[in-house]
C-alpha positions as a LaTeX table, in Angstrom:
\begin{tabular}{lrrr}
\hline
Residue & $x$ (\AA) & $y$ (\AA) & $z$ (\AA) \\
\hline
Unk1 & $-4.97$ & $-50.88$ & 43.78 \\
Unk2 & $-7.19$ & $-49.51$ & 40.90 \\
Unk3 & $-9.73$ & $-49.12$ & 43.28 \\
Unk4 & $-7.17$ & $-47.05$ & 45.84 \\
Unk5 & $-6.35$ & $-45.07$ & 42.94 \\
Unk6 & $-9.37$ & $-44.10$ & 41.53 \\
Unk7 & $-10.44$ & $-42.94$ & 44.69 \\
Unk8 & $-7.67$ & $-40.76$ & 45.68 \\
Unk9 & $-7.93$ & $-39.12$ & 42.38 \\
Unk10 & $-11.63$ & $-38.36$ & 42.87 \\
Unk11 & $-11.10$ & $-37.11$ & 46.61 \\
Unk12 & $-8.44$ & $-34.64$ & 45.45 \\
Unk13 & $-10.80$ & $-32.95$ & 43.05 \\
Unk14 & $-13.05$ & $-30.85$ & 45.71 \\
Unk15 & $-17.04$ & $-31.15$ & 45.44 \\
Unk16 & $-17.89$ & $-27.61$ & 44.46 \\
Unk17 & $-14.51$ & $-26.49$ & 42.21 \\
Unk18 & $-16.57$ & $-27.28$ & 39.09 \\
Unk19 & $-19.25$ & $-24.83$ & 40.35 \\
Unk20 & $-17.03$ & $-22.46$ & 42.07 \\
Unk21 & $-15.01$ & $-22.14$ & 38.73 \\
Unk22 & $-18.62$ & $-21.82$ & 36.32 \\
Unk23 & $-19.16$ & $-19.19$ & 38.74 \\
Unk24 & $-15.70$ & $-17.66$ & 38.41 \\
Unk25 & $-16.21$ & $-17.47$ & 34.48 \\
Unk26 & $-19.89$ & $-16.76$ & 34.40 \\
Unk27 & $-18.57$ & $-13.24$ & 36.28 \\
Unk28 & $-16.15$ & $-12.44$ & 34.18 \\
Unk29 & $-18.25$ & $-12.86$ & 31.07 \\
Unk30 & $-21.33$ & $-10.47$ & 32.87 \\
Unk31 & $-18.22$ & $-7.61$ & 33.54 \\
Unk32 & $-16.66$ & $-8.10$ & 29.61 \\
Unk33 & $-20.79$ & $-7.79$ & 28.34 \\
Unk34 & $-20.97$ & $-4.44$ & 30.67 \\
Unk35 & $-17.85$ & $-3.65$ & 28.72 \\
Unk36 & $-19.38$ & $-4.43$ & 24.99 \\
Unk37 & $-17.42$ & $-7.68$ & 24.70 \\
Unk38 & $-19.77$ & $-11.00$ & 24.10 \\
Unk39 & $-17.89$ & $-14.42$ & 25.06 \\
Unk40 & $-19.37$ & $-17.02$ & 23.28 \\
Unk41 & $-17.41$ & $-19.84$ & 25.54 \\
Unk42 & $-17.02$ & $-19.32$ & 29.06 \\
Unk43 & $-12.89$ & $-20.93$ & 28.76 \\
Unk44 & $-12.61$ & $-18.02$ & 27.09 \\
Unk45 & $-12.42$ & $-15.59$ & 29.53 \\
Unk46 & $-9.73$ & $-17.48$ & 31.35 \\
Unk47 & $-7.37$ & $-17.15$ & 28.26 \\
Unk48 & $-8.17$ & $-13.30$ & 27.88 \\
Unk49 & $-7.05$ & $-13.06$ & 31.19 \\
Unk50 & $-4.02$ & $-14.47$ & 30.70 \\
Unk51 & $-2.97$ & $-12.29$ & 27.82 \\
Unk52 & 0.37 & $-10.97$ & 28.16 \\
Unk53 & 0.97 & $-10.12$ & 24.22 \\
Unk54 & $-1.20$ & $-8.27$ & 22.26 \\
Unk55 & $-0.32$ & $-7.98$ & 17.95 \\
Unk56 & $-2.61$ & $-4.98$ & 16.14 \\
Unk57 & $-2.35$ & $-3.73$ & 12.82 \\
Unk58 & $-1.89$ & $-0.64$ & 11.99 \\
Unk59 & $-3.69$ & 1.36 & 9.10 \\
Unk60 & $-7.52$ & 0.80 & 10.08 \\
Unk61 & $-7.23$ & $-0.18$ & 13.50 \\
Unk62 & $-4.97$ & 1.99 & 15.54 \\
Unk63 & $-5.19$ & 4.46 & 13.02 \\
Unk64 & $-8.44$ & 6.19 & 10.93 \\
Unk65 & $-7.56$ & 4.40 & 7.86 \\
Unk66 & $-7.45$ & 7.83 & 5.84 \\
Unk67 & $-4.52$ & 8.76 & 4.34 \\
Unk68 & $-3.56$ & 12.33 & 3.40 \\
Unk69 & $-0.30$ & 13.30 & 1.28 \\
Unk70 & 0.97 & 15.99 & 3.36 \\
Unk71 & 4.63 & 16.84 & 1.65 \\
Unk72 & 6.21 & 16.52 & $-1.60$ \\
Unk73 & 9.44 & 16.32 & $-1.86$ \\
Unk74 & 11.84 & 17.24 & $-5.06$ \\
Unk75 & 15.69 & 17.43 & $-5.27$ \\
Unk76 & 14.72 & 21.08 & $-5.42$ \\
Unk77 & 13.15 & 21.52 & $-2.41$ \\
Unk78 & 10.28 & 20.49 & $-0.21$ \\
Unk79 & 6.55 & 21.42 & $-0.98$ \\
Unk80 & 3.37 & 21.25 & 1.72 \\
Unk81 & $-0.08$ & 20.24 & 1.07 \\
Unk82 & $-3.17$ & 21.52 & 3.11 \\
Unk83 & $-6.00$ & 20.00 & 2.87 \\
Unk84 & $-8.23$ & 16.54 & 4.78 \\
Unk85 & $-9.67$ & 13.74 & 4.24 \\
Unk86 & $-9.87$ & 12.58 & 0.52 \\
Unk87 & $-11.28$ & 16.12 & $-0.40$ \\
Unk88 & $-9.79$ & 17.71 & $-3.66$ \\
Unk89 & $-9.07$ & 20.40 & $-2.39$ \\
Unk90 & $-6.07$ & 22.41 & $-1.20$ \\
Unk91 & $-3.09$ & 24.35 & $-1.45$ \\
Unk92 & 0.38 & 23.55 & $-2.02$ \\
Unk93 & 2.92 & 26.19 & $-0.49$ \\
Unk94 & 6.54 & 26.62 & 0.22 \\
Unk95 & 7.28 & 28.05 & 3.56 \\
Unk96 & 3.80 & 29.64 & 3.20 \\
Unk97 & 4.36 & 31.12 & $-0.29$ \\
Unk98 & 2.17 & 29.68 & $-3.19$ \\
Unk99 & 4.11 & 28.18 & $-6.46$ \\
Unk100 & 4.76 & 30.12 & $-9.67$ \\
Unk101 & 4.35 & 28.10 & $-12.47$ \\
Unk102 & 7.80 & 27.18 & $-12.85$ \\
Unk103 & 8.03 & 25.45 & $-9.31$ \\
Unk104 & 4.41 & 23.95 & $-9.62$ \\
Unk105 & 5.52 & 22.06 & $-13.16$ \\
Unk106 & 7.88 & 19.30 & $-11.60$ \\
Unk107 & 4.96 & 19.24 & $-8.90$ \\
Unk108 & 2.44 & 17.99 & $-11.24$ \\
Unk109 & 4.67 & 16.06 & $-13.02$ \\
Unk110 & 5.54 & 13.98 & $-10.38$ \\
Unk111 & 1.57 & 14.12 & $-9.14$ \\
Unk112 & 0.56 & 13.13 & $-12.85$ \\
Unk113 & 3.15 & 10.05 & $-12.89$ \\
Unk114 & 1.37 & 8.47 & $-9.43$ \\
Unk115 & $-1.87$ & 9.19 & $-11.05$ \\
Unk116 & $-1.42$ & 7.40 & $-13.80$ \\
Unk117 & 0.76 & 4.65 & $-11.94$ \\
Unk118 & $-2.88$ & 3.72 & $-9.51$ \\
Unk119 & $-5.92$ & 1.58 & $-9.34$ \\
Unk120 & $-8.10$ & 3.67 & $-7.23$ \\
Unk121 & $-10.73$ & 6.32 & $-7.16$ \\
Unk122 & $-12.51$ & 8.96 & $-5.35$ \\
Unk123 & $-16.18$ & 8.82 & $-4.50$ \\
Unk124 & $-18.03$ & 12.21 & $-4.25$ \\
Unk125 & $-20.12$ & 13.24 & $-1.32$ \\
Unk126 & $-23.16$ & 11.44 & $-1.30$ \\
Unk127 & $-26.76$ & 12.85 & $-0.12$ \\
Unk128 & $-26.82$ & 14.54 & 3.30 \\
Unk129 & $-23.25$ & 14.22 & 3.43 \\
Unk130 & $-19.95$ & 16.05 & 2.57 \\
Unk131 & $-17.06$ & 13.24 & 3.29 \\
Unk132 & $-15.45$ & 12.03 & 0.23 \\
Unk133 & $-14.38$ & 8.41 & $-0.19$ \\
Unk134 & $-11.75$ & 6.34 & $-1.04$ \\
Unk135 & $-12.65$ & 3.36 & $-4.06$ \\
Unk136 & $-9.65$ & 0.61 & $-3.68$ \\
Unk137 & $-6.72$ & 1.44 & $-1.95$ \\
Unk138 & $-6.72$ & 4.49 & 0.62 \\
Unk139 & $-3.05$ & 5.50 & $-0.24$ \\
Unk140 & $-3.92$ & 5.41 & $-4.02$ \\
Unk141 & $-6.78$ & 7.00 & $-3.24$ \\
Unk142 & $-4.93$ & 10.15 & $-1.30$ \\
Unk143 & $-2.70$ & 10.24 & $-4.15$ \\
Unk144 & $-5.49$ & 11.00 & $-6.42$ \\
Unk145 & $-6.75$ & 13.75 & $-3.81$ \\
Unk146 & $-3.11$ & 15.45 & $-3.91$ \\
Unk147 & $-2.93$ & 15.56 & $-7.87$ \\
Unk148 & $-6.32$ & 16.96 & $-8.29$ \\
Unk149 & $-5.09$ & 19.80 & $-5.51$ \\
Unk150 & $-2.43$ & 20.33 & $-8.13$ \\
Unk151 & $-4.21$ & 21.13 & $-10.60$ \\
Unk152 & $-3.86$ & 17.40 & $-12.94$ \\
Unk153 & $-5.48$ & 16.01 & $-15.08$ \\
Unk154 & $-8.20$ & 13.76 & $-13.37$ \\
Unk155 & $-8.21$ & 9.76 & $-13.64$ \\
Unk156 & $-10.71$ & 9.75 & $-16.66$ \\
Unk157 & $-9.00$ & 11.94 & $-18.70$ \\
Unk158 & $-5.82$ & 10.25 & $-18.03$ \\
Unk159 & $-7.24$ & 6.95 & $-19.45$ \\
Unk160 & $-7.92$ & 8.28 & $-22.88$ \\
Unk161 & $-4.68$ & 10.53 & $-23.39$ \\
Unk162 & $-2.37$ & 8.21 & $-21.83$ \\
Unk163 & $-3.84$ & 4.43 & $-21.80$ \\
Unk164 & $-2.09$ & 1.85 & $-20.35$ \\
Unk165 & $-0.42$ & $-1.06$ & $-22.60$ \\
Unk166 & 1.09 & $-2.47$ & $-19.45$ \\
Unk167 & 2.26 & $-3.01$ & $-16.20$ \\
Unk168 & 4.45 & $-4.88$ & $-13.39$ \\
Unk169 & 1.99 & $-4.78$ & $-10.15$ \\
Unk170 & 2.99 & $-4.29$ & $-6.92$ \\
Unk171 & 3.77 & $-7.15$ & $-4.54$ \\
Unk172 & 5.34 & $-7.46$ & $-1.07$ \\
Unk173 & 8.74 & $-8.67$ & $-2.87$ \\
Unk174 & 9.45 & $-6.26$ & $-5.19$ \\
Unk175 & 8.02 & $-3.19$ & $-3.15$ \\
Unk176 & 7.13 & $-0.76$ & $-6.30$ \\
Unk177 & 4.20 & $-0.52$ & $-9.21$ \\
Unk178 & 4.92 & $-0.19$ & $-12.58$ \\
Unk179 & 3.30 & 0.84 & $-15.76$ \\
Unk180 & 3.63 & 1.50 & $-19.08$ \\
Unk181 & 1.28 & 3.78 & $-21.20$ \\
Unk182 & 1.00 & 5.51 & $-24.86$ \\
Unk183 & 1.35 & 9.06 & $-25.01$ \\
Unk184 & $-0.75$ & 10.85 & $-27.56$ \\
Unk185 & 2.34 & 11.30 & $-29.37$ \\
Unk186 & 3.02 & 7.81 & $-29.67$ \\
Unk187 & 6.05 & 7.89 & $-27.29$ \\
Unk188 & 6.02 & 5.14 & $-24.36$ \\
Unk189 & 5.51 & 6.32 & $-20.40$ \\
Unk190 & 6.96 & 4.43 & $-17.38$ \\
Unk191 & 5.51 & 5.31 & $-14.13$ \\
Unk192 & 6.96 & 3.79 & $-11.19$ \\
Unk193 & 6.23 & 4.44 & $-7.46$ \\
Unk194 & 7.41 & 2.19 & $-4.45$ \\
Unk195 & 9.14 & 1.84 & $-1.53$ \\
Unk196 & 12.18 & 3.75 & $-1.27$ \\
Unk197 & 14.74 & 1.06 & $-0.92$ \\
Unk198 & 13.32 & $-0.81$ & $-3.35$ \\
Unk199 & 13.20 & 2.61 & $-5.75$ \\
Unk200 & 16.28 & 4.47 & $-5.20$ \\
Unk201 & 19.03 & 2.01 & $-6.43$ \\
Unk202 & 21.24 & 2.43 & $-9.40$ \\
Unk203 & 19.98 & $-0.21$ & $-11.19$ \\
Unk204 & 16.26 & 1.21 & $-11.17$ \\
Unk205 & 17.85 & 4.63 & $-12.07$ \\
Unk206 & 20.23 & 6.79 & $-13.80$ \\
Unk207 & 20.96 & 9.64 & $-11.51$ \\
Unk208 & 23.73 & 10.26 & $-9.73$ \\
Unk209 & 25.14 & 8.69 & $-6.92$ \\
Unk210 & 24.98 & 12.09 & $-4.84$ \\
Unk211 & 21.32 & 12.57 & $-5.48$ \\
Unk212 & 20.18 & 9.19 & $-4.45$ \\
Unk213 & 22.33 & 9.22 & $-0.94$ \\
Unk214 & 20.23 & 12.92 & $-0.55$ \\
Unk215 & 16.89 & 11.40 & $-1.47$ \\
Unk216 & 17.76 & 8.11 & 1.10 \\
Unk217 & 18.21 & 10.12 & 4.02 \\
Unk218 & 15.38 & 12.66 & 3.11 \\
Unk219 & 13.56 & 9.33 & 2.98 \\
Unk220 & 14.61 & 8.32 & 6.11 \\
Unk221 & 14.03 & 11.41 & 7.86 \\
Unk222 & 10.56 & 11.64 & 6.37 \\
Unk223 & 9.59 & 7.94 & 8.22 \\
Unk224 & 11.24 & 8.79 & 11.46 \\
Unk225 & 8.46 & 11.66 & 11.67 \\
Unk226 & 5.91 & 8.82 & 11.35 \\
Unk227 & 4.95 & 9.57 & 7.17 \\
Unk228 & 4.93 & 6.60 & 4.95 \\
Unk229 & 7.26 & 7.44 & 2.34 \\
Unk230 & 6.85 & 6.65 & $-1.75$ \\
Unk231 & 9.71 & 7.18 & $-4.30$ \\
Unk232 & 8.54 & 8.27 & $-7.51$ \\
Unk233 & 10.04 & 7.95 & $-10.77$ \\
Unk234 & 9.72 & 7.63 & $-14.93$ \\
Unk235 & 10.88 & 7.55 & $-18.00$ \\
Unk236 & 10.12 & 7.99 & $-21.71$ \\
Unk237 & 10.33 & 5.58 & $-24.51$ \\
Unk238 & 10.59 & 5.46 & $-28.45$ \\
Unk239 & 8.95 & 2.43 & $-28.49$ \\
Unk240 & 7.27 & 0.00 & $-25.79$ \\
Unk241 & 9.77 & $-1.72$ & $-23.63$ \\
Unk242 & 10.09 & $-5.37$ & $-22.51$ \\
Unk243 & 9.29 & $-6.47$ & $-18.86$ \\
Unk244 & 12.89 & $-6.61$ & $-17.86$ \\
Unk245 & 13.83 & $-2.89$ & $-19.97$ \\
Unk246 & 10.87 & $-0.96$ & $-18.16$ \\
Unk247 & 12.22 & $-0.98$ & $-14.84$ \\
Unk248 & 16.00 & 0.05 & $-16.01$ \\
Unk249 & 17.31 & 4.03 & $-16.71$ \\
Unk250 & 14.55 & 5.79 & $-15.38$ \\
Unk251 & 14.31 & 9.35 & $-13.92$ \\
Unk252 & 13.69 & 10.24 & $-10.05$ \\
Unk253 & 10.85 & 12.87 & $-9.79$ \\
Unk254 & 11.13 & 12.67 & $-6.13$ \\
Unk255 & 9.14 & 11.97 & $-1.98$ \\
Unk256 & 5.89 & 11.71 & $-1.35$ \\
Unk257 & 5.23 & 11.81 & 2.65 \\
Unk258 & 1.61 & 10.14 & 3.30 \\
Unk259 & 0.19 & 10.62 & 7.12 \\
Unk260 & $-2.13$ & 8.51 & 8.42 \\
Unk261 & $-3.46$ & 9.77 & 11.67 \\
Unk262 & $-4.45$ & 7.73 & 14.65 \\
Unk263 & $-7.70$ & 7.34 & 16.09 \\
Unk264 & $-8.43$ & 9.28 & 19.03 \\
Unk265 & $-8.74$ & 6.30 & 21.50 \\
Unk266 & $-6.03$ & 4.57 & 20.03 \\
Unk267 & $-2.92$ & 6.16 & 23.04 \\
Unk268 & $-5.86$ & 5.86 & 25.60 \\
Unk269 & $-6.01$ & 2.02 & 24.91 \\
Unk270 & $-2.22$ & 1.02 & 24.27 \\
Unk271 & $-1.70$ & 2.62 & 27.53 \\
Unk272 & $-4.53$ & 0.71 & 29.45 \\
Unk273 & $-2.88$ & $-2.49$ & 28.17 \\
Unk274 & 0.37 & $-1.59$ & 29.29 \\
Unk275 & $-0.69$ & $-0.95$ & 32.80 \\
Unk276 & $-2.66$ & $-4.31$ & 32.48 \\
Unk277 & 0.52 & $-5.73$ & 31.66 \\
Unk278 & 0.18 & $-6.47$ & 28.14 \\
Unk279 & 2.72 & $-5.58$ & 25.70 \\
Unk280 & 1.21 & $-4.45$ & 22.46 \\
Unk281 & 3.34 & $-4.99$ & 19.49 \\
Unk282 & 3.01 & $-3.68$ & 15.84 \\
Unk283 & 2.39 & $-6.22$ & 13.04 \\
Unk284 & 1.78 & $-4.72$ & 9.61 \\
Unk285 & 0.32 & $-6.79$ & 7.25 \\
Unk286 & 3.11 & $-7.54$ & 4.96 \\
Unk287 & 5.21 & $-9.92$ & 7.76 \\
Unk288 & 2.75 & $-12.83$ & 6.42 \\
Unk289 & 4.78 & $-12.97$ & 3.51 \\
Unk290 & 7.86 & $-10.48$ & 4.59 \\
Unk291 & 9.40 & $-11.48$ & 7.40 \\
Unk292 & 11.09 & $-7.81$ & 7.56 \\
Unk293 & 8.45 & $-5.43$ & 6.61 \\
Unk294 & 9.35 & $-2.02$ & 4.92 \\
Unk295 & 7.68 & 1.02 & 6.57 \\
Unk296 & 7.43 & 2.24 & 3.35 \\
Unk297 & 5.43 & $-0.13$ & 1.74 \\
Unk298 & 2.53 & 0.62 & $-0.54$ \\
Unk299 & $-0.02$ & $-1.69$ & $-1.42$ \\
Unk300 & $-2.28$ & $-1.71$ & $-4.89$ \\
Unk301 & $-5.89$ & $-1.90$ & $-5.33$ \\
Unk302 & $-6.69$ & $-5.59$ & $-5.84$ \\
Unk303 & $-10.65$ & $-5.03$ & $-6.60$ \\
Unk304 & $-10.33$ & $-2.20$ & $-9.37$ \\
Unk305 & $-7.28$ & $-4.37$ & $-11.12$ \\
Unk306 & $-9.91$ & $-7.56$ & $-11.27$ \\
Unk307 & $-12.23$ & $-5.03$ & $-12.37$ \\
Unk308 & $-10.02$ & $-4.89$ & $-15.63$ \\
Unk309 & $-8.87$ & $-8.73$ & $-15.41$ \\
Unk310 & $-10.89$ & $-8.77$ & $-19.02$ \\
Unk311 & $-9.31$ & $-6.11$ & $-21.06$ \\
Unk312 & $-5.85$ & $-6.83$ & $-19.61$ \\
Unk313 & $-4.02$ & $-10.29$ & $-20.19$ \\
Unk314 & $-0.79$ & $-11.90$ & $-19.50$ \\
Unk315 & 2.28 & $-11.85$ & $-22.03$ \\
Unk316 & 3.28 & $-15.55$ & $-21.91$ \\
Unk317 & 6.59 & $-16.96$ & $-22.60$ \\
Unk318 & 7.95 & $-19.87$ & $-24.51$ \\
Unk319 & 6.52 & $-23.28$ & $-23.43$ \\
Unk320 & 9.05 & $-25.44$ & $-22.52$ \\
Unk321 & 9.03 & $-29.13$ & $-21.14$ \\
Unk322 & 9.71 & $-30.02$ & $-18.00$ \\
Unk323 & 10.71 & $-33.06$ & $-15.73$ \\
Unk324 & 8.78 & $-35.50$ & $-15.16$ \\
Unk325 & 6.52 & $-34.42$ & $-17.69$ \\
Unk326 & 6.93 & $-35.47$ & $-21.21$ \\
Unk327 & 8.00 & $-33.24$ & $-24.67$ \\
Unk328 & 4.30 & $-34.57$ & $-25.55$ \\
Unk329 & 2.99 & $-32.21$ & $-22.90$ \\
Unk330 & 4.75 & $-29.21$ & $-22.34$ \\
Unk331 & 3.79 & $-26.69$ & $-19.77$ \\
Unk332 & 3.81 & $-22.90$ & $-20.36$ \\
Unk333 & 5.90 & $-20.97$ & $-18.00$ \\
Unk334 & 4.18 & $-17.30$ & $-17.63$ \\
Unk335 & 5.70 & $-14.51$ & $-16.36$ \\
Unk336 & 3.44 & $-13.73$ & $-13.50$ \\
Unk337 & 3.68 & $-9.73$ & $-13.15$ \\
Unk338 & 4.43 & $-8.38$ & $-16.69$ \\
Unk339 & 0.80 & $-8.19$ & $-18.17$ \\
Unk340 & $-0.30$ & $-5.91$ & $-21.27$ \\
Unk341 & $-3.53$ & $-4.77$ & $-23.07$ \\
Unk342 & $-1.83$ & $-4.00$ & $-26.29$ \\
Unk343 & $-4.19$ & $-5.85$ & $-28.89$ \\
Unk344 & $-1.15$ & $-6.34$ & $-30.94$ \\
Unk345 & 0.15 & $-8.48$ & $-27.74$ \\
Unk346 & 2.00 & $-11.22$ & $-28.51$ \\
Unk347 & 0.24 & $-14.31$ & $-28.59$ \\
Unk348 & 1.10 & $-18.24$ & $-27.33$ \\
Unk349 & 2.97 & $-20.20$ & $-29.33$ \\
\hline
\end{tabular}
């Protein structure tokens, strides 16, 4: 019977499907090379075949990756910003007039709070070539761009008139930045920019109830045209507040409406993989730890904050013991956002 077996199952396997199916592959490989795609197995090109889903990101791949802060948004009315690229340079209008002074102020107020409230930079031109560049994050980055338009103070001279003492970074949780800093008249500055609906809430801030429904559904409006939106607000201290008391009674300054345009090819080739019969669906980067990601969402520049890991350290809290450990060996429990550069810090106990 083994015998019987063995030999059926070996007779229903033709002679040449091994080859025939090498051959299959080894075609499909040559037309993906012809194409600028290099398989490294030949299985491969069976699976890619059989795609039916296909999950992108967004900012770098179907887009160019170069933000641009194209509105600004006050409770007073709306403001435009010309300008590409990370350049400097712009205008600012309202329905095509320039700003007096008066209507520029809350304009650079706003544009001096996300400024200071940032961990990125702007790289001039290099030789041979006139394309400024973002350093850290691109949407910190063409926040810079849009204050220096305005006419603010640049990120330099912001470090030595308003230093920072401390701050709450940004993570896919909590949605906003935060950051405390010493004005040169000793007063204490919160800046705070994030995601709308983690920004406009009355526990976050102390306007009224009318002027945050307004500033939600310009919000809205604003991402249904395809910007990613940032709230923006602050708020001034007599002395330097607490984790929990920096994020509490603050002011709303206002929108900022941040395009990000795609890449040329990008309609061209969702199209070509619909009519392939693949269904290409958006997945920002945030659903690895959201599993609702906000279209708002903002993310902070990782590289420059290391970059000043040694002048800025963590405010620890009161050890305490815990189970199974012993009262012999406590261990600390730090709060893992609130950090500070204060040298008067408080220390461990």
């Amino acid at each position: 019977m083994a015998v019987t077996a063995i030999s059926l199952a070996v007779a229903a396997v033709p002679e040449s499907l091994p080859a025939v199916v090498t051959l299959a592959l080894a075609l499909g490989a040559r037309r993906m090379a012809a194409r600028g795609a290099l398989v490294r197995r030949l299985p491969a090109v069976e699976t890619l075949g059989s795609v039916s889903v296909l999950a992108t990101d967004k900012t770098g791949t179907l887009t160019e990756g170069r933000m641009v802060v194209q509105q600004v948004w006050l409770p007073s009315g709306a403001i435009a910003l010309s300008g590409t690229g990370y350049e400097p340079y712009g205008d600012l209008d309202i329905e095509g007039h320039f700003l007096t002074a008066e209507q520029l102020r809350p304009v650079r107020e706003l544009l001096t709070t996300v400024s200071l409230c940032n961990d990125a930079g702007l790289r001039p031109p290099a030789e041979r070539s006139d394309v400024w560049t973002a350093v850290g994050d691109p949407m910190e980055a063409a926040l810079l761009a849009a204050a220096a338009k305005a006419g603010c103070p640049g990120p330099a001279e912001l470090r030595q008139t308003h230093p920072r003492t401390g701050e709450v970074p940004f993570d896919s949780g909590r949605k906003r930045m935060t950051t405390v800093h010493r004005t040169p008249d000793g007063t204490t500055l919160i800046c705070l920019k994030g995601a709308p609906e983690a920004v406009l809430t009355p526990e976050l801030l102390d306007d009224p109830s009318e002027v945050l429904a307004t500033t939600r559904r310009q919000a809205a409006e604003m991402a249904t045209e395809g910007f990613r939106v940032l709230a923006v607000a602050t708020a001034e201290r007599t002395r330097s507040p607490s984790a929990a008391e920096a994020e509490h009674g603050l002011r709303l300054l206002g929108l900022l409406a941040i395009s990000d345009p795609p890449k040329a090819a990008a309609a061209a080739t969702l199209a070509a993989c619909r009519a392939a019969g693949i269904t290409p669906i958006l997945t920002p980067a945030t659903t690895r730890r959201q599993p609702t990601p906000s279209p708002y969402a903002p993310a902070s520049s990782r590289t420059a904050r290391a970059a000043r890991s040694s002048r800025v350290r963590s405010w620890p809290q009161p050890r305490t013991p815990t189970s199974p450990r012993s009262a012999s060996s406590p261990v600390p429990t730090r709060s893992r956002n609130w950090t500070s550069s204060t040298p008067g810090g408080p220390e461990a106990p």
